[in-house]
XYZ file of C-alpha atoms in Angstrom:
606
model
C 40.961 -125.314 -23.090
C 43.157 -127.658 -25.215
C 46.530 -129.068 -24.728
C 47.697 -127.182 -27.962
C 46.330 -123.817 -26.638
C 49.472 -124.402 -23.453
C 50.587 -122.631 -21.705
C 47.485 -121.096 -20.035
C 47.153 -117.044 -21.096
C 47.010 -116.168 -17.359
C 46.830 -118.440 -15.065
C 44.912 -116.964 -12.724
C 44.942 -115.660 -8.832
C 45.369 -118.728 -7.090
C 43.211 -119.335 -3.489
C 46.084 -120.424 -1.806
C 44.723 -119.900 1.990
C 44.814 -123.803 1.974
C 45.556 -126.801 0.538
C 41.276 -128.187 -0.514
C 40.956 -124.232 -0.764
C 43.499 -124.529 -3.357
C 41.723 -127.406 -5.684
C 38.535 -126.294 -5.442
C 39.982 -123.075 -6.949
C 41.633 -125.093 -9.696
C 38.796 -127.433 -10.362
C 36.459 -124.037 -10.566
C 39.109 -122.424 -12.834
C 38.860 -125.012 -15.554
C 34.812 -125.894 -14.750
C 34.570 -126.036 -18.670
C 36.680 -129.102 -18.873
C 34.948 -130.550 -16.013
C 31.743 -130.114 -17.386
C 32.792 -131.391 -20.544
C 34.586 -134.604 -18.530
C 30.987 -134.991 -16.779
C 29.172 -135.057 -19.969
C 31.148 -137.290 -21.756
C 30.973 -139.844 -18.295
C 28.042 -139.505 -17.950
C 26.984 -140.914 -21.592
C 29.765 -143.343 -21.036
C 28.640 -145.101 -18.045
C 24.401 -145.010 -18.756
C 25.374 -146.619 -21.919
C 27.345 -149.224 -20.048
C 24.426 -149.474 -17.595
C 21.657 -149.488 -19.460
C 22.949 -153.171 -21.006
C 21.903 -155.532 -18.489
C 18.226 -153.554 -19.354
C 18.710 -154.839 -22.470
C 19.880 -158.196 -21.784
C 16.805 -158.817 -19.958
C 14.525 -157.594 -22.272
C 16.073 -159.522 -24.533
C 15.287 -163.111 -22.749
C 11.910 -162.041 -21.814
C 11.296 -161.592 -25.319
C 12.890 -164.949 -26.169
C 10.592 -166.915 -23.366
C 7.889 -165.329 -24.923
C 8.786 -166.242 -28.354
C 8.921 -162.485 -29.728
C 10.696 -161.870 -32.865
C 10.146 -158.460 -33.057
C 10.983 -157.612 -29.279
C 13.948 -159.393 -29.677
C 15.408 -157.554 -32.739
C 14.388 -154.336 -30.974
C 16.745 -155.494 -27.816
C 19.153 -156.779 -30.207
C 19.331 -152.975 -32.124
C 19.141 -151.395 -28.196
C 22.415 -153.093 -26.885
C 24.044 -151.976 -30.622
C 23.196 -148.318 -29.873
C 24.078 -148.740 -25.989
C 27.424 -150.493 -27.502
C 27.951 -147.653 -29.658
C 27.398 -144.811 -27.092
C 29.774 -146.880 -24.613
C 32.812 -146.513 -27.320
C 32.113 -143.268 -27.918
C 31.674 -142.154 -24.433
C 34.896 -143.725 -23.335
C 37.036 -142.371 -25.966
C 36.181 -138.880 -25.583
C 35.421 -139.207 -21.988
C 39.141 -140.393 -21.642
C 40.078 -137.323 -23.901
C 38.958 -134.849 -21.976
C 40.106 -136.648 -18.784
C 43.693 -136.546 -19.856
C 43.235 -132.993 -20.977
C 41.868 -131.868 -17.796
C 44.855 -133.630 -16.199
C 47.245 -131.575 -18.337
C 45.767 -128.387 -18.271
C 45.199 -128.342 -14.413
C 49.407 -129.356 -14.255
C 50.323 -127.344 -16.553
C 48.207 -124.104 -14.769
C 49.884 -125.151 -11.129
C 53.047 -125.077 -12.905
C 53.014 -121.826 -14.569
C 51.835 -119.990 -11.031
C 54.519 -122.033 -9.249
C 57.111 -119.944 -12.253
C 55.429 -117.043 -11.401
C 55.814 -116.891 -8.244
C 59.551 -117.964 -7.935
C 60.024 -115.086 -10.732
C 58.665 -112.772 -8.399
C 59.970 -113.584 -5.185
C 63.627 -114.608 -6.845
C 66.143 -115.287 -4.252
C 64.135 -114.634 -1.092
C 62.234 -118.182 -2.401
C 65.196 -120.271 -1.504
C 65.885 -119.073 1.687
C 62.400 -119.354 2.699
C 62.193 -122.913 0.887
C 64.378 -125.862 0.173
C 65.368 -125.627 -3.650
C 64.326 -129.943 -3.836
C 60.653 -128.859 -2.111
C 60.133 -126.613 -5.082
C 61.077 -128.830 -7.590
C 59.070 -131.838 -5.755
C 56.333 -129.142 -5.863
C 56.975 -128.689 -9.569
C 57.289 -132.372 -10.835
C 55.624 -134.617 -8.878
C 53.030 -133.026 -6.650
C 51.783 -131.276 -9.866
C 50.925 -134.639 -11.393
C 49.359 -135.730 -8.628
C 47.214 -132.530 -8.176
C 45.942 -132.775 -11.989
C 44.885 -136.367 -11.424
C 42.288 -135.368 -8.788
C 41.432 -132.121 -10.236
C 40.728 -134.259 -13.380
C 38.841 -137.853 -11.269
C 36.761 -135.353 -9.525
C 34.522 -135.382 -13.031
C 34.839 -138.964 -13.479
C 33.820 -139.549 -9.912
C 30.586 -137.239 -10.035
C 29.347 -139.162 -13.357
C 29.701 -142.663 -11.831
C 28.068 -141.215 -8.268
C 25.039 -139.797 -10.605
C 25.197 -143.154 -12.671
C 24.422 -145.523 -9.758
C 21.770 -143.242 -8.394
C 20.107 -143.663 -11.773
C 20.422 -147.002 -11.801
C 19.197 -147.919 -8.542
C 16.147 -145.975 -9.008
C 15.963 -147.806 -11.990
C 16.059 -150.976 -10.067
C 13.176 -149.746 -7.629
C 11.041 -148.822 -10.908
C 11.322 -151.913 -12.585
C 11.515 -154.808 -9.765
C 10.448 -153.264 -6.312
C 11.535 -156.437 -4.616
C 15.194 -156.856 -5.683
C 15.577 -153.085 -6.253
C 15.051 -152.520 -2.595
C 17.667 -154.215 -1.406
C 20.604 -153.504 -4.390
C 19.732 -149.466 -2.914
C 20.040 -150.287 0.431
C 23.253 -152.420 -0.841
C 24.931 -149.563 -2.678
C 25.597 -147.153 -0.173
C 27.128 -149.708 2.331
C 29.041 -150.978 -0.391
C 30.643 -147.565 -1.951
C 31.105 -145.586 1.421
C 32.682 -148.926 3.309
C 36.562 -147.720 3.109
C 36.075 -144.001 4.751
C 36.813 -145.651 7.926
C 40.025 -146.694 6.738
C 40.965 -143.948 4.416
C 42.213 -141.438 7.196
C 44.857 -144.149 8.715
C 45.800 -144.849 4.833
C 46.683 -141.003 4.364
C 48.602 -140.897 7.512
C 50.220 -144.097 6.359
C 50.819 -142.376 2.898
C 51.928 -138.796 4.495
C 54.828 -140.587 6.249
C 55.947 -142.546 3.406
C 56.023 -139.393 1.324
C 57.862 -137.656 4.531
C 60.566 -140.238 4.830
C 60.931 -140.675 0.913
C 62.076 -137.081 0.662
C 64.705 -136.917 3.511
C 65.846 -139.640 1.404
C 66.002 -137.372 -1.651
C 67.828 -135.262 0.817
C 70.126 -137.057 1.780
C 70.897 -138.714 -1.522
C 71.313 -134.896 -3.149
C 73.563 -133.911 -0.554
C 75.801 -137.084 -0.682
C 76.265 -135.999 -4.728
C 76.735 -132.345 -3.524
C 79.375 -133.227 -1.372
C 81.055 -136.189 -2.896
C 84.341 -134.705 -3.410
C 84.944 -132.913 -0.161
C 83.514 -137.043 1.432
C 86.222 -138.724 -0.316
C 88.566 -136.194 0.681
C 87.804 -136.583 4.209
C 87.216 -140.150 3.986
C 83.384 -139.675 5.022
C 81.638 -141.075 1.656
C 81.066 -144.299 3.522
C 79.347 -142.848 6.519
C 76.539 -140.949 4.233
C 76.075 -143.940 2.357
C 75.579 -145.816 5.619
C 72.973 -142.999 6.279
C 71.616 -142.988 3.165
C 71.264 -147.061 2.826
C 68.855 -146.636 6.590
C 66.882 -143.761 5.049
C 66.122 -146.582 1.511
C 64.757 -148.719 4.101
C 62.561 -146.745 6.257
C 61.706 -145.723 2.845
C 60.920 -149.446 1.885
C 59.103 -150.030 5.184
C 56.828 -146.982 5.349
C 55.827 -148.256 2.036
C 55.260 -151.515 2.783
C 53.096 -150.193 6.010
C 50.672 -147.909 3.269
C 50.276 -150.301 0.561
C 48.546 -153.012 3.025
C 46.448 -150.676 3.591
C 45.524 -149.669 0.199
C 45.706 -153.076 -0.803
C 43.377 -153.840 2.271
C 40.940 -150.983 0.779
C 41.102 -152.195 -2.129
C 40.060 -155.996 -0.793
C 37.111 -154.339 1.019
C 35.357 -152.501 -2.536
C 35.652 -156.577 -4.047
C 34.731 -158.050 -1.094
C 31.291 -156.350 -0.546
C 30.023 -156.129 -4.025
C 30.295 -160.162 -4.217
C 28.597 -160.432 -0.955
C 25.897 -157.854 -2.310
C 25.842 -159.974 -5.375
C 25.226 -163.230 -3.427
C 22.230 -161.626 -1.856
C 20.728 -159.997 -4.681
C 20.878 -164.247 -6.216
C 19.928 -165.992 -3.512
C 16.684 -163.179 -2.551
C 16.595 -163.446 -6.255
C 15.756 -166.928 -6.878
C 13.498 -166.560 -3.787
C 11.380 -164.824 -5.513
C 11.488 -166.357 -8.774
C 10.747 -169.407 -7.419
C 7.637 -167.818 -5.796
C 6.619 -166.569 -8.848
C 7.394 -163.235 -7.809
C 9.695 -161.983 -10.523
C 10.313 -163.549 -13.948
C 13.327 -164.925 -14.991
C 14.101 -161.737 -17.484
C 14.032 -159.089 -14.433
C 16.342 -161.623 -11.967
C 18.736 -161.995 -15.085
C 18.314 -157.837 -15.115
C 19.161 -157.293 -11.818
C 22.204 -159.777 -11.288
C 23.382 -157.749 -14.556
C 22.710 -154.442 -13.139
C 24.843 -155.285 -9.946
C 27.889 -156.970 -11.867
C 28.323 -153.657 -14.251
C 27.453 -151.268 -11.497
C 31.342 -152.517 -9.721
C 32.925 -150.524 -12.620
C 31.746 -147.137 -11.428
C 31.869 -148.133 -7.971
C 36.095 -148.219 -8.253
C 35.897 -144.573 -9.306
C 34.698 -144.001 -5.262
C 38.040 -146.325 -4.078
C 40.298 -143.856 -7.490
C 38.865 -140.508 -5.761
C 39.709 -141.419 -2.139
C 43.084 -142.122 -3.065
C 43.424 -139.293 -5.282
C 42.585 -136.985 -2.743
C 45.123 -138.367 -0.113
C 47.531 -138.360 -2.465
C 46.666 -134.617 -3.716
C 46.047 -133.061 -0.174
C 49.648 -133.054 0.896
C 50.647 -131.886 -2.344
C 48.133 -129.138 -2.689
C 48.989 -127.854 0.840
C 52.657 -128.017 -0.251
C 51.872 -126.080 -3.535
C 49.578 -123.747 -1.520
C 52.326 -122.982 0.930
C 54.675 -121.822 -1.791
C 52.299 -119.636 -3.973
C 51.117 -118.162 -0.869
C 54.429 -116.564 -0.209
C 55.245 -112.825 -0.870
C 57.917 -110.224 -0.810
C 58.595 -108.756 1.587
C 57.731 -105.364 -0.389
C 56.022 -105.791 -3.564
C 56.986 -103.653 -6.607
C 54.099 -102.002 -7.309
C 54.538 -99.888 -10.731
C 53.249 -96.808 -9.583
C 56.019 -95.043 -11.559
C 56.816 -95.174 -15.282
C 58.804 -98.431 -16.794
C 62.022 -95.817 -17.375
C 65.086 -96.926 -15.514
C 66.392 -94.539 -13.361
C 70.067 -93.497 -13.229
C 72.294 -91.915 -10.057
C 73.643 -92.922 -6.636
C 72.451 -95.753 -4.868
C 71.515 -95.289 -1.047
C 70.218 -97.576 0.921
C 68.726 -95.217 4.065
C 68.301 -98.572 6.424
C 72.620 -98.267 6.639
C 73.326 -95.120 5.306
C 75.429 -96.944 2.576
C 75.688 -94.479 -0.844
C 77.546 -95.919 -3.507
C 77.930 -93.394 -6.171
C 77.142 -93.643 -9.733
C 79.584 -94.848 -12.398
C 81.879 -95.840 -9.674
C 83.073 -98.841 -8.146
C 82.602 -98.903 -4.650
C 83.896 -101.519 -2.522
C 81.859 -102.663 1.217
C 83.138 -104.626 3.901
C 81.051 -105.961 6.122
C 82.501 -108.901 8.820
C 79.413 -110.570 8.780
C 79.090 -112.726 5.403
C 75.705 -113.208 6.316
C 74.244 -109.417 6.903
C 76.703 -109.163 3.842
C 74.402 -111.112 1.494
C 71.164 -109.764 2.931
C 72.305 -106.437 2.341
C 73.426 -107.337 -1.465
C 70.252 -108.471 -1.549
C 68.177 -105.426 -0.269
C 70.627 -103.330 -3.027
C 69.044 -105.567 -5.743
C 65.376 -104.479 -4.387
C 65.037 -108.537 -2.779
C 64.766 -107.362 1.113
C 64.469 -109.864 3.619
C 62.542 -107.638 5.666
C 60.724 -104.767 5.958
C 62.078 -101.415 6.116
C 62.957 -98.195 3.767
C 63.695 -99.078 0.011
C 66.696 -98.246 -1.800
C 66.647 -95.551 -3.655
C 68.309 -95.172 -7.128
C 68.953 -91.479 -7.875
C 66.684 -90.779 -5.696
C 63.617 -93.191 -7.152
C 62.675 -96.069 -4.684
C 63.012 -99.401 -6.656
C 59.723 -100.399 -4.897
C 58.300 -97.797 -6.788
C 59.264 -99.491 -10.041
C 57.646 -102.278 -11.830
C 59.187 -105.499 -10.773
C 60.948 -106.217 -14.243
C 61.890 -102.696 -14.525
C 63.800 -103.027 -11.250
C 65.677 -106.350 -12.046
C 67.013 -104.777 -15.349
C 68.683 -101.803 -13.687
C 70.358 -103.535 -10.904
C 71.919 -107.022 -11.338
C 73.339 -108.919 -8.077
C 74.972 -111.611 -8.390
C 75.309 -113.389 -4.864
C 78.244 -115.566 -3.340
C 76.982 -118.871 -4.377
C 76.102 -118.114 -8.140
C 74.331 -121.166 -10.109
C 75.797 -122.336 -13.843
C 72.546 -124.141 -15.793
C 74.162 -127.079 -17.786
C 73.980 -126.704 -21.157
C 76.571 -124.792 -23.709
C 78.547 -122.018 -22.944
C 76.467 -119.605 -25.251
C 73.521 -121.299 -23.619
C 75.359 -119.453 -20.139
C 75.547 -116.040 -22.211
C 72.011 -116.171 -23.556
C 70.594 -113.813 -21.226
C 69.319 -110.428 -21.608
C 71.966 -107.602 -22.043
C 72.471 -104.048 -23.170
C 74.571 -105.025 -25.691
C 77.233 -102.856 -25.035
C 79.739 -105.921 -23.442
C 80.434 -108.376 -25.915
C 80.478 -111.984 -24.547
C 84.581 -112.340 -25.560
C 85.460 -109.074 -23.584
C 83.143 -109.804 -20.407
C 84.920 -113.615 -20.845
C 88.080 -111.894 -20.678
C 87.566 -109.425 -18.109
C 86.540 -112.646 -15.778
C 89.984 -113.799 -16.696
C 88.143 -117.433 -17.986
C 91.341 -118.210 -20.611
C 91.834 -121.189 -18.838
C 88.260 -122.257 -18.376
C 87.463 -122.532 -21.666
C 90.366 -124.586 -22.330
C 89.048 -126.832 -19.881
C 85.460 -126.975 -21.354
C 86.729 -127.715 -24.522
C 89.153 -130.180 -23.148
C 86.329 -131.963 -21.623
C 84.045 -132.159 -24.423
C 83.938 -134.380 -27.782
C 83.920 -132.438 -31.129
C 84.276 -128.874 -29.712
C 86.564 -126.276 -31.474
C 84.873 -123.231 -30.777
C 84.533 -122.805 -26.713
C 81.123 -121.023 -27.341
C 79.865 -124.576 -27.970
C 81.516 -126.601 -25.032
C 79.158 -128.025 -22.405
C 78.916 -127.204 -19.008
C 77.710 -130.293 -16.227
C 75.094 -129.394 -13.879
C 75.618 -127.042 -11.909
C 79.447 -126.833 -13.096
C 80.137 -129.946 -11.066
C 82.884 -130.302 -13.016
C 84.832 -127.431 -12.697
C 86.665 -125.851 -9.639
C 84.801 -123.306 -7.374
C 86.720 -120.554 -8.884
C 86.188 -121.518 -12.584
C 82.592 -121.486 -11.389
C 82.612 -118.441 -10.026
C 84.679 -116.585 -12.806
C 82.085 -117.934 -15.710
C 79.532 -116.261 -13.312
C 81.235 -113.202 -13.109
C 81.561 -113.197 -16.926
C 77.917 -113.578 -17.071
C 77.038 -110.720 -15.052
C 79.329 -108.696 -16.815
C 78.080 -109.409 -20.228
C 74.628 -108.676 -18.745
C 75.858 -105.083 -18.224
C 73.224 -103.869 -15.970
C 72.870 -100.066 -15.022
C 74.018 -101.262 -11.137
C 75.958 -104.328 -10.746
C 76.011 -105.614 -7.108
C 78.953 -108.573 -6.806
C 79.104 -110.601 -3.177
C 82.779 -112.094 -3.041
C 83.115 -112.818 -6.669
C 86.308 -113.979 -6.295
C 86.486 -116.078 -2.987
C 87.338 -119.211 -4.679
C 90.262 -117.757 -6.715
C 94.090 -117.342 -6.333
C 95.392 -113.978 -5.231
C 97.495 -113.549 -9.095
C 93.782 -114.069 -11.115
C 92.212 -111.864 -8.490
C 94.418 -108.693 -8.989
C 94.097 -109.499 -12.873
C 90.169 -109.744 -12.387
C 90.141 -106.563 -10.348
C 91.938 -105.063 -13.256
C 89.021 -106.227 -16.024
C 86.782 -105.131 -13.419
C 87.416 -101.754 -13.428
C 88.058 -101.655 -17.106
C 84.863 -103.200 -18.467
C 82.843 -101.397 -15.879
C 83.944 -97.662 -16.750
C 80.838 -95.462 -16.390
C 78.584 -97.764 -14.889
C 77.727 -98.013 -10.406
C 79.626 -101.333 -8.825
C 79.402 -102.414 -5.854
C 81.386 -105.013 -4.359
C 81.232 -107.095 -1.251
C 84.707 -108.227 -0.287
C 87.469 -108.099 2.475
C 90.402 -108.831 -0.708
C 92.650 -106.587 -0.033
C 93.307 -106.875 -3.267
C 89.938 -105.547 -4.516
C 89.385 -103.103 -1.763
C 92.840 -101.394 -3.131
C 91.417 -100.795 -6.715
C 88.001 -99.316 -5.508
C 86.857 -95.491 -6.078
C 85.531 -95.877 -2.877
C 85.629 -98.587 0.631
C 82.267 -98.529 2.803
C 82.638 -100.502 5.845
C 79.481 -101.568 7.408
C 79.560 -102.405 11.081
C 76.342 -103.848 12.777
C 73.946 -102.835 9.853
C 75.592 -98.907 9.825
C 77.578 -97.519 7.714
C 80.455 -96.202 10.224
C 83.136 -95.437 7.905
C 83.813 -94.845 4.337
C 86.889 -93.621 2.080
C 89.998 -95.380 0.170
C 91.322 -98.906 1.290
C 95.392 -97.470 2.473
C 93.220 -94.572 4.377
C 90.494 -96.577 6.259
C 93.450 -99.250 7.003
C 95.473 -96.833 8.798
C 92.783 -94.844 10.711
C 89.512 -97.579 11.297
C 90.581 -100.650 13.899
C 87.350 -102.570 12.780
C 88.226 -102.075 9.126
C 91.886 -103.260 9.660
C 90.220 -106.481 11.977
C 88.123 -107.274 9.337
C 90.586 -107.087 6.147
C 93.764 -108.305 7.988
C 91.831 -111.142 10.222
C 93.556 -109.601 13.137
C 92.426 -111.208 16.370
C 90.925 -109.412 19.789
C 94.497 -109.501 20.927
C 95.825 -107.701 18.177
C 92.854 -105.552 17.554
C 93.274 -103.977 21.137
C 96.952 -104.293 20.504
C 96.654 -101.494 17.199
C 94.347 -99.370 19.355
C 97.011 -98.997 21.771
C 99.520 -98.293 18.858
C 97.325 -95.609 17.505
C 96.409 -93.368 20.323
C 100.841 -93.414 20.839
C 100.714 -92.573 17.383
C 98.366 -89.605 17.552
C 101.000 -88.702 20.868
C 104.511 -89.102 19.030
C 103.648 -89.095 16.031
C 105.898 -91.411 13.781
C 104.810 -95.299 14.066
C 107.195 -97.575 15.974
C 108.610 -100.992 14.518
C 105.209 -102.665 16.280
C 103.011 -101.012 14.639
C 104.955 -100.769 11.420
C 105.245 -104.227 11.403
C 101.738 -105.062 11.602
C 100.805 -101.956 8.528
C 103.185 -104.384 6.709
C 101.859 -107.578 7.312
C 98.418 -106.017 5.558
């Protein structure tokens, strides 16, 4: 494959049991490439080898005064000279594209498997291992899927050449093959302490990263609190194990890398001194001695590709085993398509709570856990976080439904919603039905003011549409944030919209004029909203309060607060005291019948 033919058609089923399980799949998924690489190698380095051949063919013929022997070397080591360029130029071609193509393939399955797991990938991995996964480790993967061909045409290349050596000059051959081995395989005792070495930088390098990303997460709320200085503090220790542990693995790289020039010279040294031995005997003629030193000196070039693959596997095993880890993931249930791509219409139940919100209606859940609150948001949106019945969506299971299919017909939008930088109708540029226009889901999400501010903070912007947004939004408030999301999901206009606490972040006067636009823009269409807003809750079709994972109680928000304790603890933050306290004030009212000043007091407080 070539780079212009990215992205990759299909990348493939990944063997992801394991991180070596894992490259050998990739190096046997592009084995064209590789071949290609090894080809292309393996001209390159004969052509290099074959000179010192030449070389002492070329004095022989000299000492014995041969014109035409000599011309004949001279045209050799011009052909050899050729077929080196051209080796290395296309041998380096294919190298890089091999590199490329093997990132580029790890990186599309890595997309396709976040796409299809969605949100249950971050809670099952940190957000910075996936994109260390994605950027870093990727390269790092490529370059041994790609030196693995390299490698294989230098390890074929010396063989040649020292039977080469044993053909032409027994003597001197003998001991350059006995040499060879000693002198390529010399580091392996070394290279496991060098990847533990390298493991631990890598492992202290990213709770650096960590640190670092949650010191710029958190920088306002540190300087409000005054505790900026005390992450730096941690963050300036974690640099310097950092610096250390790297200190500690490049001594012993550097001490690997001592040993591959250390030997060859001492294997040089004996090849000369045995070497003039035997010319001195008579044994050998100046020509083969001059042959052999020759041989030895070129054969260090393809000896580094044995020191290049050791460290490109120690560097690629942690990062294939990382990569492995994440494609190896699944859902929980998998979407299977065994029904047609039509989106289904109706009530949504979910039979693991007994929660039914009807269709075209806004209905309104409180749960008191925020937790089991966005797990169950979740498990609406066909994303459970465990096993167990799927919801059904007028009465069709969305596990039932191809996994696109699914995602188009019910939208959630969870309580920690991410804004991509970029322009505002970069925000909007999602798939919709059209039917929402982006100025009426803008203003249904009450973001007036937050487009003043986006234009206010950017240079040569008159139309809002074209105002940037930071990363992440870092530069808005957590309720502008949240309100541009809501306006997203709006314009989106999904068949079922699921919203957990849309408006947490947002003063109670915008919230009663969102709940408003809410209703308005959603007319006809299934909501369903997580909150414990009394303000929301009051402008639902219908309250579902969830206790424990069970649906225990459902109607209007003035009914459930006047007959449900746990609803009324949960929406009025009443505590134990006061929770026992209205229990006590019920059963009297059930007896009397009108509510004393108590309890009145308390139905007014909520």
């Amino acid at each position: 494959m070539k780079i212009r033919d990215l992205p990759h058609p299909d990348p493939g089923v990944p063997d992801a049991r394991s991180g070596p399980r894992f490259l050998w799949w990739l190096g046997r998924s592009q084995l064209g490439g590789q071949l290609t690489s090894l080809a292309w190698g393996l001209l390159h380095f004969t052509a290099v080898s074959a000179q010192p051949f030449c070389v002492g063919f070329a004095i022989e013929a000299v000492v014995d005064r041969s014109g035409a022997r000599l011309a004949l070397a001279g045209g050799l080591m011009a052909l050899f000279g050729a077929a080196t360029a051209l080796g290395d130029t296309f041998l380096h071609r294919a190298a890089v594209t091999n590199w490329i193509t093997a990132a580029a393939r790890v990186q599309q399955l890595l997309a396709r498997k976040a796409s299809q797991l969605g949100s249950a990938l971050s809670r099952r991995v940190a957000a910075g291992e996936v994109v260390a996964v994605s950027t870093g480790d990727v390269e790092k993967i490529g370059w041994f899927v790609e030196a693995v061909s390299r490698f294989t045409a230098a390890a074929l290349t010396v063989v040649f050449v020292c039977v080469g050596l044993v053909v032409y000059q027994p003597a001197l051959g003998v001991v350059v093959a006995a040499g060879l081995p000693v002198v390529a395989f010399a580091a392996l005792p070394l290279l496991p302490r060098a990847t533990r070495r390298a493991d631990f930088q890598r492992e202290k390098a990213g709770r650096a990263t960590e640190l670092a990303s949650d010191t710029v997460a958190g920088l306002r709320v540190l300087r409000g609190i005054g505790g900026e200085d005390l992450f730096l503090d941690r963050y300036r220790r974690a640099s310097q194990e950092v610096r250390h542990a790297a200190v500690r693995s490049a001594r012993m790289w550097s001490l690997i890398s001592a040993v591959q020039v250390l030997l060859p010279g001492l294997l040089l040294i004996a090849v000369v001194f045995y070497g003039v031995h035997l010319a001195r005997a008579g044994r050998i003629s100046v020509g083969e001695l001059v042959t052999v030193y020759s041989s030895v000196m070129v054969l260090t070039y393809p000896l580094r590709h044995f020191e290049e693959i050791a460290m490109a596997y120690s560097f690629s095993r942690p990062s294939a085993k990382r990569a492995a880890r994440v494609l190896s993931m699944e859902r929980v249930t998998e979407a299977g398509g065994s029904r047609a791509a039509d989106l289904p219409s109706g009530d949504l139940y979910d039979p693991a709570t007994g929660l039914l919100a009807p269709a075209a209606r806004l209905t309104a859940v409180v749960c008191g856990d925020p937790d089991a609150a966005g797990r169950l948001a979740e498990r609406l949106g066909g994303h459970p976080a465990e096993n167990g019945p799927s919801v059904l969506l007028g009465g069709v299971p969305l596990d039932e439904l191809p996994l696109d299919s699914a995602r188009a017909v019910v939208l959630v939008q969870d309580k920690d919603p991410v804004l991509l930088s970029g322009s505002l109708r970069d925000l909007l540029d999602v798939p919709a039905s059209g039917a929402v226009g982006a100025a009426a889901a803008l203003a249904a999400a009450r973001c007036g003011d937050v487009l003043d501010a986006l234009v206010q903070g950017s240079l040569d912007v008159d139309d809002p549409m074209d105002a940037r947004i930071t990363e992440r939004g870092r530069s808005l408030s957590g309720g502008q944030r949240q309100r541009l999301a809501l306006a997203r999901s709006l314009f989106t206009d999904p068949e079922v919209l699921v919203l957990d606490e849309p408006t947490s972040a947002v003063d109670s006067h915008t919230e009663a004029r969102i709940a408003e636009g809410l209703r308005e823009i959603r007319t006809g269409r299934t909501t369903v909203l997580f909150t414990s807003s009394p303000l929301l809750l009051d402008r639902a079709d219908r309250v579902v309060l969830v206790h424990e994972g069970v649906a225990v109680a459902a109607g209007v928000h003035r009914e459930l607060l006047h007959t449900e304790p746990r609803y009324r603890a949960v929406v009025t933050r009443e505590t134990d005291e006061e929770t026992a306290l209205s229990g006590v004030l019920d059963e009297l009212h059930g007896l009397h019948g009108p509510k004393d000043t108590a309890r009145h007091e308390i139905e007014e407080s909520a």
